[in-house]
Amino acid sequence: MNVIEAAGLSKIYGKGSTRVEALRDVSFGVAQGEFVAIVGASGSGKSTLLHLLGGLDRPTSGEVYIDGENLYALKEKERAVFRRRKIGFIFQSFNLIPVLNVEENIQLPLLLDHRQPDKGYIRDLIATLGLDNRRKHLPSELSGGQQQRVAIGRALAYKPAIVLADEPTGNLDSANGREVLELLKLAVRQYHQTVIVISHDMNVAAEADRVLRLQDGRLVSDTRGVSRV
Ligand SMILES: Nc1ncnc2c1ncn2[C@@H]1O[C@H](COP(=O)(O)OP(=O)(O)OP(=O)(O)O)[C@@H](O)[C@H]1O
Ligand SMILES: [Mg+2]
């Protein structure tokens, strides 16, 4: 069974002269452990698609299934809880909580759920992210690359069904961008994490198992990368 399934997704914004068909009848499925890149020109519908996959917006038509659950059949509150448990988001702008330290930011989804974090796993995660000596630092005391690593930690903390990342390397220099990419790949390898990432960065597309290309809101190609070790 696919971890995530998009079925006939369409999204229309606005009405009359401001009407935009941002997404047109997009369907695909992603299996566990796949590392998928979404590419396409600016305005082609990439962020719209990612928001719909993550339950952050509502499609005009079509469905999204995550772990077999029909996302938009859930009530608003149920969807918010489902999102917290099953979906890890990473954005270009990090979106950390300024008053929480590194460790707290990473554990936030669990703390919001009144769940006891798996201490061993969180420790392992923080070490993997190279944040061992920054556990008690606030986001404002970190570099951009470190902040994005915290965001990756937060996205992975719940061992979600899927990680969705929108231009995660967009605000970083090339060295930090490459490091973020390596960490996402590591999550796929080490935790068999399913990852979907939007990127203009050709390195990301080159490293992905599969590349989905959007053009004017349509899915125009779905290519599997060459096999790699
Ligand atoms: N909230 C909104 N209201 C109206 N139109 C929108 C809204 N969000 C996006 N759009 C339009 O939908 C289309 C797709 O936007 P989207 O943000 O998905 O593109 P994108 O592929 O992520 O582009 P970029 O690479 O620049 O981030 C664009 O034409 C955009 O203007
Ligand atoms: Mg976008």
PDB file of N, CA and C in Angstrom, residues 70-106:
ATOM      1  N   ASN A  70      -8.459   8.963   4.590  1.00  0.00           N
ATOM      2  CA  ASN A  70      -8.888  10.011   3.668  1.00  0.00           C
ATOM      3  C   ASN A  70      -8.835  11.363   4.394  1.00  0.00           C
ATOM      4  N   LEU A  71      -7.786  12.121   4.094  1.00  0.00           N
ATOM      5  CA  LEU A  71      -7.459  13.337   4.849  1.00  0.00           C
ATOM      6  C   LEU A  71      -8.611  14.334   4.922  1.00  0.00           C
ATOM      7  N   TYR A  72      -9.271  14.540   3.805  1.00  0.00           N
ATOM      8  CA  TYR A  72     -10.308  15.576   3.760  1.00  0.00           C
ATOM      9  C   TYR A  72     -11.694  15.049   4.131  1.00  0.00           C
ATOM     10  N   ALA A  73     -11.755  13.764   4.525  1.00  0.00           N
ATOM     11  CA  ALA A  73     -12.999  13.251   5.100  1.00  0.00           C
ATOM     12  C   ALA A  73     -12.979  13.456   6.609  1.00  0.00           C
ATOM     13  N   LEU A  74     -11.791  13.781   7.147  1.00  0.00           N
ATOM     14  CA  LEU A  74     -11.681  14.032   8.592  1.00  0.00           C
ATOM     15  C   LEU A  74     -12.250  15.412   8.925  1.00  0.00           C
ATOM     16  N   LYS A  75     -12.767  15.536  10.135  1.00  0.00           N
ATOM     17  CA  LYS A  75     -13.195  16.862  10.599  1.00  0.00           C
ATOM     18  C   LYS A  75     -11.949  17.706  10.842  1.00  0.00           C
ATOM     19  N   GLU A  76     -12.121  19.020  10.810  1.00  0.00           N
ATOM     20  CA  GLU A  76     -10.999  19.964  10.942  1.00  0.00           C
ATOM     21  C   GLU A  76     -10.071  19.615  12.111  1.00  0.00           C
ATOM     22  N   LYS A  77     -10.652  19.383  13.281  1.00  0.00           N
ATOM     23  CA  LYS A  77      -9.849  19.103  14.484  1.00  0.00           C
ATOM     24  C   LYS A  77      -9.124  17.775  14.378  1.00  0.00           C
ATOM     25  N   GLU A  78      -9.825  16.773  13.839  1.00  0.00           N
ATOM     26  CA  GLU A  78      -9.206  15.449  13.659  1.00  0.00           C
ATOM     27  C   GLU A  78      -8.036  15.560  12.680  1.00  0.00           C
ATOM     28  N   ARG A  79      -8.239  16.391  11.662  1.00  0.00           N
ATOM     29  CA  ARG A  79      -7.182  16.542  10.649  1.00  0.00           C
ATOM     30  C   ARG A  79      -5.957  17.216  11.266  1.00  0.00           C
ATOM     31  N   ALA A  80      -6.175  18.169  12.167  1.00  0.00           N
ATOM     32  CA  ALA A  80      -5.053  18.849  12.826  1.00  0.00           C
ATOM     33  C   ALA A  80      -4.239  17.847  13.654  1.00  0.00           C
ATOM     34  N   VAL A  81      -4.924  16.971  14.359  1.00  0.00           N
ATOM     35  CA  VAL A  81      -4.222  15.965  15.171  1.00  0.00           C
ATOM     36  C   VAL A  81      -3.509  14.957  14.263  1.00  0.00           C
ATOM     37  N   PHE A  82      -4.209  14.528  13.224  1.00  0.00           N
ATOM     38  CA  PHE A  82      -3.634  13.577  12.271  1.00  0.00           C
ATOM     39  C   PHE A  82      -2.358  14.161  11.647  1.00  0.00           C
ATOM     40  N   ARG A  83      -2.452  15.445  11.295  1.00  0.00           N
ATOM     41  CA  ARG A  83      -1.317  16.134  10.681  1.00  0.00           C
ATOM     42  C   ARG A  83      -0.105  16.136  11.616  1.00  0.00           C
ATOM     43  N   ARG A  84      -0.355  16.447  12.882  1.00  0.00           N
ATOM     44  CA  ARG A  84       0.733  16.516  13.852  1.00  0.00           C
ATOM     45  C   ARG A  84       1.423  15.159  14.015  1.00  0.00           C
ATOM     46  N   ARG A  85       0.643  14.099  13.956  1.00  0.00           N
ATOM     47  CA  ARG A  85       1.199  12.763  14.200  1.00  0.00           C
ATOM     48  C   ARG A  85       1.801  12.122  12.970  1.00  0.00           C
ATOM     49  N   LYS A  86       1.246  12.439  11.838  1.00  0.00           N
ATOM     50  CA  LYS A  86       1.593  11.669  10.633  1.00  0.00           C
ATOM     51  C   LYS A  86       2.397  12.430   9.591  1.00  0.00           C
ATOM     52  N   ILE A  87       2.461  13.759   9.736  1.00  0.00           N
ATOM     53  CA  ILE A  87       3.108  14.550   8.686  1.00  0.00           C
ATOM     54  C   ILE A  87       4.150  15.470   9.313  1.00  0.00           C
ATOM     55  N   GLY A  88       5.372  15.421   8.802  1.00  0.00           N
ATOM     56  CA  GLY A  88       6.414  16.339   9.241  1.00  0.00           C
ATOM     57  C   GLY A  88       6.641  17.382   8.162  1.00  0.00           C
ATOM     58  N   PHE A  89       6.537  18.658   8.537  1.00  0.00           N
ATOM     59  CA  PHE A  89       6.727  19.728   7.556  1.00  0.00           C
ATOM     60  C   PHE A  89       8.086  20.394   7.741  1.00  0.00           C
ATOM     61  N   ILE A  90       8.714  20.731   6.628  1.00  0.00           N
ATOM     62  CA  ILE A  90       9.928  21.547   6.668  1.00  0.00           C
ATOM     63  C   ILE A  90       9.732  22.663   5.636  1.00  0.00           C
ATOM     64  N   PHE A  91       9.878  23.915   6.089  1.00  0.00           N
ATOM     65  CA  PHE A  91       9.684  25.039   5.184  1.00  0.00           C
ATOM     66  C   PHE A  91      11.000  25.778   4.968  1.00  0.00           C
ATOM     67  N   GLN A  92      10.987  26.614   3.951  1.00  0.00           N
ATOM     68  CA  GLN A  92      12.168  27.419   3.637  1.00  0.00           C
ATOM     69  C   GLN A  92      12.561  28.289   4.827  1.00  0.00           C
ATOM     70  N   SER A  93      11.550  28.765   5.560  1.00  0.00           N
ATOM     71  CA  SER A  93      11.764  29.747   6.627  1.00  0.00           C
ATOM     72  C   SER A  93      11.813  29.116   8.020  1.00  0.00           C
ATOM     73  N   PHE A  94      12.219  27.857   8.112  1.00  0.00           N
ATOM     74  CA  PHE A  94      12.474  27.146   9.370  1.00  0.00           C
ATOM     75  C   PHE A  94      11.264  27.044  10.309  1.00  0.00           C
ATOM     76  N   ASN A  95      10.585  28.203  10.587  1.00  0.00           N
ATOM     77  CA  ASN A  95       9.381  28.191  11.449  1.00  0.00           C
ATOM     78  C   ASN A  95       9.585  27.545  12.810  1.00  0.00           C
ATOM     79  N   LEU A  96      10.658  27.917  13.502  1.00  0.00           N
ATOM     80  CA  LEU A  96      10.870  27.413  14.860  1.00  0.00           C
ATOM     81  C   LEU A  96      10.195  28.337  15.870  1.00  0.00           C
ATOM     82  N   ILE A  97       9.961  27.819  17.074  1.00  0.00           N
ATOM     83  CA  ILE A  97       9.371  28.633  18.137  1.00  0.00           C
ATOM     84  C   ILE A  97      10.519  29.351  18.860  1.00  0.00           C
ATOM     85  N   PRO A  98      10.556  30.701  18.807  1.00  0.00           N
ATOM     86  CA  PRO A  98      11.725  31.446  19.293  1.00  0.00           C
ATOM     87  C   PRO A  98      12.024  31.252  20.773  1.00  0.00           C
ATOM     88  N   VAL A  99      11.003  31.011  21.603  1.00  0.00           N
ATOM     89  CA  VAL A  99      11.244  30.910  23.053  1.00  0.00           C
ATOM     90  C   VAL A  99      11.553  29.484  23.505  1.00  0.00           C
ATOM     91  N   LEU A 100      11.541  28.536  22.586  1.00  0.00           N
ATOM     92  CA  LEU A 100      11.876  27.152  22.942  1.00  0.00           C
ATOM     93  C   LEU A 100      13.283  26.823  22.465  1.00  0.00           C
ATOM     94  N   ASN A 101      14.016  26.057  23.269  1.00  0.00           N
ATOM     95  CA  ASN A 101      15.365  25.680  22.859  1.00  0.00           C
ATOM     96  C   ASN A 101      15.327  24.540  21.825  1.00  0.00           C
ATOM     97  N   VAL A 102      16.509  24.151  21.380  1.00  0.00           N
ATOM     98  CA  VAL A 102      16.637  23.153  20.310  1.00  0.00           C
ATOM     99  C   VAL A 102      15.880  21.867  20.653  1.00  0.00           C
ATOM    100  N   GLU A 103      16.163  21.347  21.835  1.00  0.00           N
ATOM    101  CA  GLU A 103      15.548  20.093  22.260  1.00  0.00           C
ATOM    102  C   GLU A 103      14.018  20.212  22.319  1.00  0.00           C
ATOM    103  N   GLU A 104      13.555  21.339  22.862  1.00  0.00           N
ATOM    104  CA  GLU A 104      12.104  21.553  22.997  1.00  0.00           C
ATOM    105  C   GLU A 104      11.445  21.722  21.629  1.00  0.00           C
ATOM    106  N   ASN A 105      12.098  22.462  20.737  1.00  0.00           N
ATOM    107  CA  ASN A 105      11.543  22.629  19.394  1.00  0.00           C
ATOM    108  C   ASN A 105      11.397  21.283  18.696  1.00  0.00           C
ATOM    109  N   ILE A 106      12.409  20.437  18.838  1.00  0.00           N
ATOM    110  CA  ILE A 106      12.385  19.133  18.166  1.00  0.00           C
ATOM    111  C   ILE A 106      11.263  18.261  18.721  1.00  0.00           C
TER     112      ILE A 106
END
